[in-house]
Short mmCIF file of C-alpha atoms in Angstrom, two decimals:
data_model
loop_
_atom_site.label_atom_id
_atom_site.label_comp_id
_atom_site.label_asym_id
_atom_site.label_seq_id
_atom_site.Cartn_x
_atom_site.Cartn_y
_atom_site.Cartn_z
CA MET O 11 -0.53 0.41 -0.30
CA ILE O 12 0.95 3.28 -1.52
CA LYS O 13 0.93 5.68 2.06
CA LYS O 14 4.16 7.94 0.92
CA ILE O 15 5.45 9.07 -3.17
CA GLY O 16 8.88 10.55 -3.83
CA ILE O 17 9.36 13.19 -6.15
CA LEU O 18 12.04 14.84 -8.59
CA THR O 19 12.68 16.72 -12.24
CA SER O 20 15.92 15.32 -14.60
CA GLY O 21 17.65 16.41 -17.49
CA GLY O 22 17.23 19.29 -18.49
CA ASP O 23 14.38 21.89 -16.90
CA ALA O 24 11.34 22.74 -19.25
CA PRO O 25 8.44 24.88 -18.04
CA GLY O 26 5.50 23.48 -16.79
CA MET O 27 7.75 21.24 -14.36
CA ASN O 28 6.61 23.93 -11.23
CA ALA O 29 3.31 23.20 -11.85
CA ALA O 30 3.94 19.32 -12.08
CA ILE O 31 4.82 18.97 -9.35
CA ARG O 32 2.72 21.10 -7.83
CA GLY O 33 0.32 18.95 -8.99
CA VAL O 34 1.88 15.73 -7.58
CA THR O 35 1.98 17.04 -4.49
CA ARG O 36 -1.63 18.62 -4.03
CA TYR O 37 -3.16 16.09 -6.32
CA ALA O 38 -1.49 12.84 -3.77
CA MET O 39 -2.15 14.53 -0.77
CA TYR O 40 -5.36 16.12 -1.13
CA LYS O 41 -5.39 11.57 -1.59
CA GLY O 42 -4.63 11.24 1.84
CA LEU O 43 -0.54 10.66 0.47
CA THR O 44 3.00 12.81 2.11
CA VAL O 45 5.46 13.43 -0.66
CA GLU O 46 9.42 13.87 -0.91
CA GLY O 47 10.96 16.40 -2.75
CA ILE O 48 14.18 14.92 -3.91
CA LEU O 49 17.01 17.83 -4.59
CA ARG O 50 18.66 18.20 -7.92
CA GLY O 51 17.56 15.01 -9.69
CA TYR O 52 19.82 11.29 -9.31
CA ASP O 53 22.67 12.66 -7.95
CA GLY O 54 20.02 13.62 -5.05
CA LEU O 55 18.78 10.58 -4.46
CA ILE O 56 22.21 8.24 -4.55
CA HIS O 57 23.13 11.79 -1.60
CA GLY O 58 19.85 11.96 -0.34
CA ASP O 59 19.20 15.44 -0.22
CA SER O 60 15.54 16.00 0.17
CA THR O 61 12.91 18.14 1.65
CA ALA O 62 9.18 17.74 2.77
CA LEU O 63 6.64 19.28 0.34
CA THR O 64 3.21 20.31 1.44
CA ARG O 65 -0.07 22.25 -0.21
CA ARG O 66 2.25 25.42 1.10
CA SER O 67 5.83 25.19 -0.10
CA VAL O 68 4.84 24.57 -3.80
CA GLY O 69 1.64 27.80 -3.58
CA GLY O 70 2.67 29.73 -6.05
CA ILE O 71 4.64 27.99 -8.32
CA ILE O 72 2.73 26.92 -10.92
CA HIS O 73 3.75 29.90 -13.46
CA ARG O 74 7.36 30.05 -12.83
CA GLY O 75 9.74 28.11 -15.49
CA GLY O 76 12.14 26.16 -13.99
CA THR O 77 12.12 24.36 -11.18
CA LEU O 78 11.82 24.44 -7.59
CA LEU O 79 13.83 20.71 -6.89
CA LYS O 80 16.80 21.86 -9.42
CA THR O 81 17.90 18.94 -12.01
CA ALA O 82 21.56 18.14 -12.44
CA ARG O 83 23.27 15.50 -14.63
CA SER O 84 24.33 11.95 -12.06
CA GLU O 85 26.88 9.80 -13.49
CA GLU O 86 26.70 8.14 -10.61
CA PHE O 87 23.50 7.57 -11.56
CA ARG O 88 24.69 4.89 -14.82
CA THR O 89 26.52 3.19 -12.51
CA GLU O 90 24.68 -0.39 -10.14
CA GLU O 91 26.27 1.09 -8.02
CA GLY O 92 25.66 4.59 -7.91
CA ARG O 93 21.49 3.18 -8.64
CA GLN O 94 21.94 0.88 -5.69
CA LYS O 95 22.76 3.71 -3.48
CA ALA O 96 19.31 5.62 -4.34
CA TYR O 97 17.39 2.37 -4.18
CA GLU O 98 18.18 2.29 -0.55
CA TRP O 99 18.01 5.23 0.25
CA LEU O 100 14.34 5.27 -0.90
CA GLN O 101 13.30 2.28 1.20
CA LYS O 102 15.30 3.06 4.44
CA ASN O 103 13.32 6.81 3.89
CA HIS O 104 10.03 5.00 3.37
CA ILE O 105 9.16 6.29 0.45
CA ASP O 106 7.04 3.62 -1.55
CA ALA O 107 7.43 5.36 -5.44
CA LEU O 108 9.08 7.46 -7.03
CA VAL O 109 7.38 9.95 -9.68
CA VAL O 110 10.16 11.13 -11.93
CA ILE O 111 9.51 14.08 -14.32
CA GLY O 112 12.08 14.67 -17.07
CA GLY O 113 12.71 13.52 -20.71
CA ASP O 114 13.91 10.19 -22.27
CA GLY O 115 17.03 9.77 -20.62
CA SER O 116 15.33 10.56 -17.00
CA MET O 117 12.66 7.53 -17.94
CA LYS O 118 15.05 5.37 -18.60
CA GLY O 119 16.57 5.92 -15.17
CA ALA O 120 13.30 6.20 -13.48
CA GLU O 121 12.68 1.93 -15.58
CA LYS O 122 16.73 0.83 -14.26
CA LEU O 123 15.75 2.27 -10.55
CA SER O 124 11.74 0.15 -11.54
CA ALA O 125 13.75 -3.07 -11.67
CA LEU O 126 15.07 -2.91 -8.53
CA GLY O 127 12.26 -2.65 -7.00
CA ILE O 128 11.00 0.55 -6.54
CA PRO O 129 7.66 1.25 -8.48
CA THR O 130 8.16 4.82 -10.45
CA ILE O 131 6.33 6.95 -13.58
CA THR O 132 7.21 9.09 -15.51
CA ILE O 133 5.82 12.25 -16.05
CA PRO O 134 7.10 14.39 -19.08
CA GLY O 135 9.34 17.33 -19.26
CA THR O 136 11.28 17.92 -22.07
CA ILE O 137 10.82 21.51 -25.05
CA ASP O 138 12.31 18.76 -27.90
CA ASN O 139 8.60 16.55 -27.76
CA ASP O 140 10.89 13.49 -28.35
CA MET O 141 9.74 11.17 -26.14
CA PRO O 142 7.88 7.69 -26.90
CA GLY O 143 4.63 7.10 -25.70
CA THR O 144 3.23 10.80 -25.40
CA GLU O 145 2.77 13.01 -28.09
CA TYR O 146 2.78 15.96 -25.59
CA THR O 147 5.46 16.78 -23.36
CA LEU O 148 5.76 19.76 -21.24
CA GLY O 149 6.95 22.38 -22.40
CA TYR O 150 6.80 22.01 -25.83
CA ASP O 151 3.77 24.38 -25.89
CA THR O 152 5.91 27.46 -24.38
CA ALA O 153 9.25 26.98 -26.02
CA VAL O 154 7.33 27.15 -29.54
CA ASN O 155 5.26 30.39 -28.16
CA THR O 156 9.11 31.71 -27.46
CA VAL O 157 9.82 30.73 -30.32
CA LEU O 158 7.14 32.75 -32.35
CA GLU O 159 7.62 35.65 -30.04
CA ALA O 160 10.73 35.92 -30.81
CA VAL O 161 10.62 35.04 -35.08
CA ASN O 162 8.22 38.18 -34.57
CA ARG O 163 10.17 40.04 -33.18
CA ILE O 164 13.46 39.02 -35.84
CA ARG O 165 10.53 39.39 -38.85
CA ASP O 166 10.75 43.45 -37.61
CA THR O 167 14.03 43.47 -38.38
CA ALA O 168 14.52 41.09 -41.99
CA SER O 169 11.91 43.33 -42.85
CA SER O 170 13.00 46.50 -42.89
CA HIS O 171 16.89 45.42 -44.37
CA ASP O 172 15.48 43.00 -47.11
CA ARG O 173 17.61 40.12 -44.80
CA VAL O 174 18.01 36.54 -45.41
CA ALA O 175 17.17 36.09 -41.23
CA ILE O 176 18.02 32.18 -40.60
CA VAL O 177 16.98 31.51 -36.29
CA GLU O 178 18.11 28.03 -34.70
CA VAL O 179 16.76 26.42 -32.07
CA MET O 180 16.73 23.72 -30.46
CA GLY O 181 15.86 19.70 -31.70
CA ARG O 182 18.65 17.79 -31.35
CA HIS O 183 16.79 14.78 -32.46
CA ALA O 184 13.33 16.01 -33.67
CA GLY O 185 11.86 19.16 -35.62
CA PHE O 186 9.12 19.65 -33.29
CA ILE O 187 9.70 22.90 -31.67
CA ALA O 188 10.89 24.66 -35.97
CA LEU O 189 7.99 22.99 -37.55
CA GLU O 190 5.83 23.57 -35.83
CA SER O 191 7.19 27.79 -34.67
CA GLY O 192 7.74 27.99 -38.47
CA MET O 193 4.32 26.94 -39.06
CA ALA O 194 2.86 29.55 -37.04
CA CYS O 195 5.26 32.79 -38.14
CA GLY O 196 4.85 31.67 -41.73
CA ALA O 197 8.75 30.47 -42.64
CA GLU O 198 10.23 30.47 -45.77
CA ILE O 199 11.75 26.93 -45.38
CA VAL O 200 11.63 24.82 -42.01
CA LEU O 201 15.13 22.37 -41.87
CA VAL O 202 14.89 19.17 -39.63
CA PRO O 203 16.30 16.34 -38.60
CA GLU O 204 13.92 14.44 -40.03
CA LYS O 205 14.66 15.64 -43.24
CA LYS O 206 17.79 16.44 -45.56
CA VAL O 207 18.41 18.04 -47.05
CA THR O 208 21.69 20.25 -48.59
CA LEU O 209 22.70 23.76 -48.68
CA LYS O 210 22.05 25.56 -52.33
CA GLU O 211 18.51 23.43 -52.41
CA VAL O 212 17.64 25.71 -49.48
CA ALA O 213 18.76 28.36 -50.83
CA ASP O 214 17.59 27.37 -54.47
CA HIS O 215 14.25 27.98 -52.14
CA LEU O 216 15.30 31.22 -50.96
CA VAL O 217 16.62 32.54 -54.44
CA GLU O 218 12.91 31.18 -56.23
CA SER O 219 10.75 33.32 -53.40
CA HIS O 220 12.59 36.26 -54.13
CA LYS O 221 11.49 36.01 -57.18
CA GLN O 222 8.23 36.89 -56.25
CA TRP O 223 9.14 39.79 -55.27
CA LYS O 224 9.58 38.81 -51.68
CA MET O 225 12.64 41.33 -49.96
CA SER O 226 13.03 39.65 -46.53
CA SER O 227 12.52 35.72 -45.28
CA ILE O 228 12.73 33.95 -42.23
CA VAL O 229 14.79 30.46 -42.24
CA ILE O 230 13.92 27.85 -39.29
CA VAL O 231 16.99 25.27 -38.62
CA ALA O 232 16.58 22.81 -35.77
CA GLU O 233 19.74 22.33 -34.27
CA GLY O 234 20.08 18.83 -34.75
CA ALA O 235 19.43 19.48 -38.86
CA VAL O 236 22.39 21.50 -39.44
CA SER O 237 24.06 24.68 -37.63
CA GLY O 238 23.43 27.59 -38.02
CA CYS O 239 26.33 28.78 -38.40
CA ASP O 240 26.74 26.84 -42.17
CA VAL O 241 23.82 27.73 -43.00
CA LEU O 242 24.55 31.60 -43.17
CA THR O 243 28.12 31.14 -44.16
CA TYR O 244 27.09 29.09 -47.48
CA MET O 245 24.51 32.15 -47.90
CA LYS O 246 27.40 34.54 -47.46
CA GLN O 247 29.48 32.87 -50.18
CA HIS O 248 26.71 32.34 -52.63
CA HIS O 249 24.02 34.65 -51.67
CA PRO O 250 25.25 37.78 -50.85
CA GLU O 251 22.55 40.12 -52.22
CA MET O 252 20.05 38.67 -49.92
CA ASN O 253 21.92 39.94 -46.17
CA PRO O 254 21.84 37.16 -44.25
CA SER O 255 21.74 37.01 -40.55
CA LEU O 256 21.69 34.30 -37.99
CA THR O 257 20.71 34.53 -34.88
CA VAL O 258 20.79 31.04 -31.64
CA LEU O 259 18.15 31.40 -29.54
CA GLY O 260 19.52 29.30 -27.11
CA TYR O 261 18.44 28.79 -24.12
CA LEU O 262 15.83 31.35 -24.11
CA GLN O 263 13.57 28.53 -25.12
CA ARG O 264 14.02 26.45 -21.51
CA GLY O 265 12.97 29.21 -19.96
CA GLY O 266 9.80 31.63 -18.74
CA ALA O 267 6.79 30.63 -17.37
CA PRO O 268 4.39 27.73 -19.18
CA SER O 269 2.38 28.15 -20.86
CA ALA O 270 -2.10 27.97 -20.07
CA ARG O 271 -2.17 24.18 -22.16
CA ASP O 272 1.43 23.63 -20.26
CA ALA O 273 0.11 24.20 -16.61
CA LYS O 274 -2.64 22.25 -17.53
CA MET O 275 -1.46 19.23 -19.07
CA ALA O 276 1.07 19.13 -15.53
CA GLY O 277 -2.07 18.91 -13.65
CA LEU O 278 -3.68 16.03 -15.56
CA PHE O 279 -0.11 14.32 -16.02
CA ALA O 280 -0.10 14.89 -12.29
CA GLN O 281 -3.39 13.14 -11.59
CA LYS O 282 -2.63 10.42 -13.63
CA ALA O 283 0.34 9.71 -12.11
CA VAL O 284 -1.63 8.96 -8.41
CA ASP O 285 -3.88 8.05 -9.30
CA TYR O 286 -2.44 4.96 -11.52
CA LEU O 287 0.00 4.42 -8.60
CA LEU O 288 -3.06 4.27 -6.04
CA SER O 289 -4.54 1.75 -9.13
CA GLY O 290 -1.64 -0.68 -8.40
CA GLY O 291 0.34 0.57 -11.52
CA LYS O 292 3.94 0.89 -11.49
CA ASP O 293 6.17 1.29 -14.45
CA ALA O 294 4.76 3.23 -17.01
CA VAL O 295 5.10 6.80 -18.55
CA ILE O 296 2.25 9.64 -18.20
CA GLY O 297 0.85 10.57 -21.66
CA SER O 298 -0.73 12.15 -24.33
CA ILE O 299 -2.16 10.05 -26.36
CA HIS O 300 -4.88 11.68 -29.38
CA ASP O 301 -6.19 14.20 -26.27
CA LYS O 302 -6.32 11.45 -23.89
CA ILE O 303 -4.12 11.04 -20.79
CA VAL O 304 -2.53 7.19 -20.86
CA ALA O 305 -0.59 5.56 -18.50
CA THR O 306 2.10 3.02 -20.59
CA PRO O 307 3.54 0.66 -19.15
CA TYR O 308 8.01 0.98 -20.68
CA THR O 309 8.09 -2.21 -21.49
CA GLU O 310 5.56 -0.78 -24.71
CA VAL O 311 6.74 2.56 -25.31
CA ASP O 312 8.61 2.01 -27.72
CA LYS O 313 5.41 1.14 -30.33
CA TYR O 314 3.90 3.89 -29.89
CA LYS O 315 6.61 7.12 -30.92
CA PHE O 316 5.43 9.73 -33.21
CA THR O 317 7.32 11.96 -35.72
CA ILE O 318 6.86 15.36 -36.77
CA ASP O 319 3.55 15.91 -39.00
CA GLU O 320 4.85 15.14 -43.20
CA ASN O 321 1.32 17.31 -44.18
CA GLU O 322 3.23 19.53 -41.96
CA TYR O 323 6.31 20.23 -43.25
CA ASP O 324 5.28 19.98 -47.34
CA LEU O 325 2.12 22.87 -45.82
CA VAL O 326 4.97 25.13 -44.68
CA HIS O 327 7.01 24.85 -47.65
CA ALA O 328 4.24 25.73 -50.01
CA LEU O 329 2.62 28.69 -48.21
CA GLY O 330 6.52 29.82 -48.04
CA THR O 331 7.43 29.95 -51.59
#
């Protein structure tokens, strides 16, 4: 019977993590449980760095970016000895289950802990939106809106100076942020890791676009597709008349208050996580699949891998010509 749960955030921070911490804590307490917050991810778990969470201690954080519990990457947790120390600490402190908020790597860590005998649940929190077992991850919507706001400002300068504005966004392995923001801002080209495009093809597309009397263009580049610097260098060498510029948004995309959707989804994910544990469920990732909040066992998540929308990819370029 579960009486006490632990919660930690791991990997890169994402808007909505605090909302999820609040949601898990308050809903668990509503259900009669006590909650222990583990600081600095798996590293804190190994070294017993924790604090009791209460309704009051998680008050006023739903709108804050980052994570109240801090986050860190732990090389020690990658070892069997490190994971055993983490498990023993959980046992010693009478923590019956652990909720992990993070990305794919965090989920794999939770799965390894589960193998030692502690029930775990993963709530997806990563701006890249690239976790198996869910079509939506906390932080993604906020990141897209952050990119959109930045690009709209950059467009003003691009238009004023008749230039091609290259904007590099996050997305090492997946192009969700690039494609979604590209569609929303009316980019002429979106480069994503899933689609291989040569720099010559990029330049040719821009040339065709400018033949339609366009004087400025926006190129959204996911970092995993190609370096924004490489695009800038190629354009300067072959089409200096387009006056290209580069903006790398970087960690700007991780910060800020969560969007309404991220804050709402955090609460729904938190509720499902607690209810699933109380029903006897364990060792699963909470996700949104076909607009339903579901719990998928770690052993089955690879059946639910989602990729960018092919129609959106084709459409953004058709509209941007």
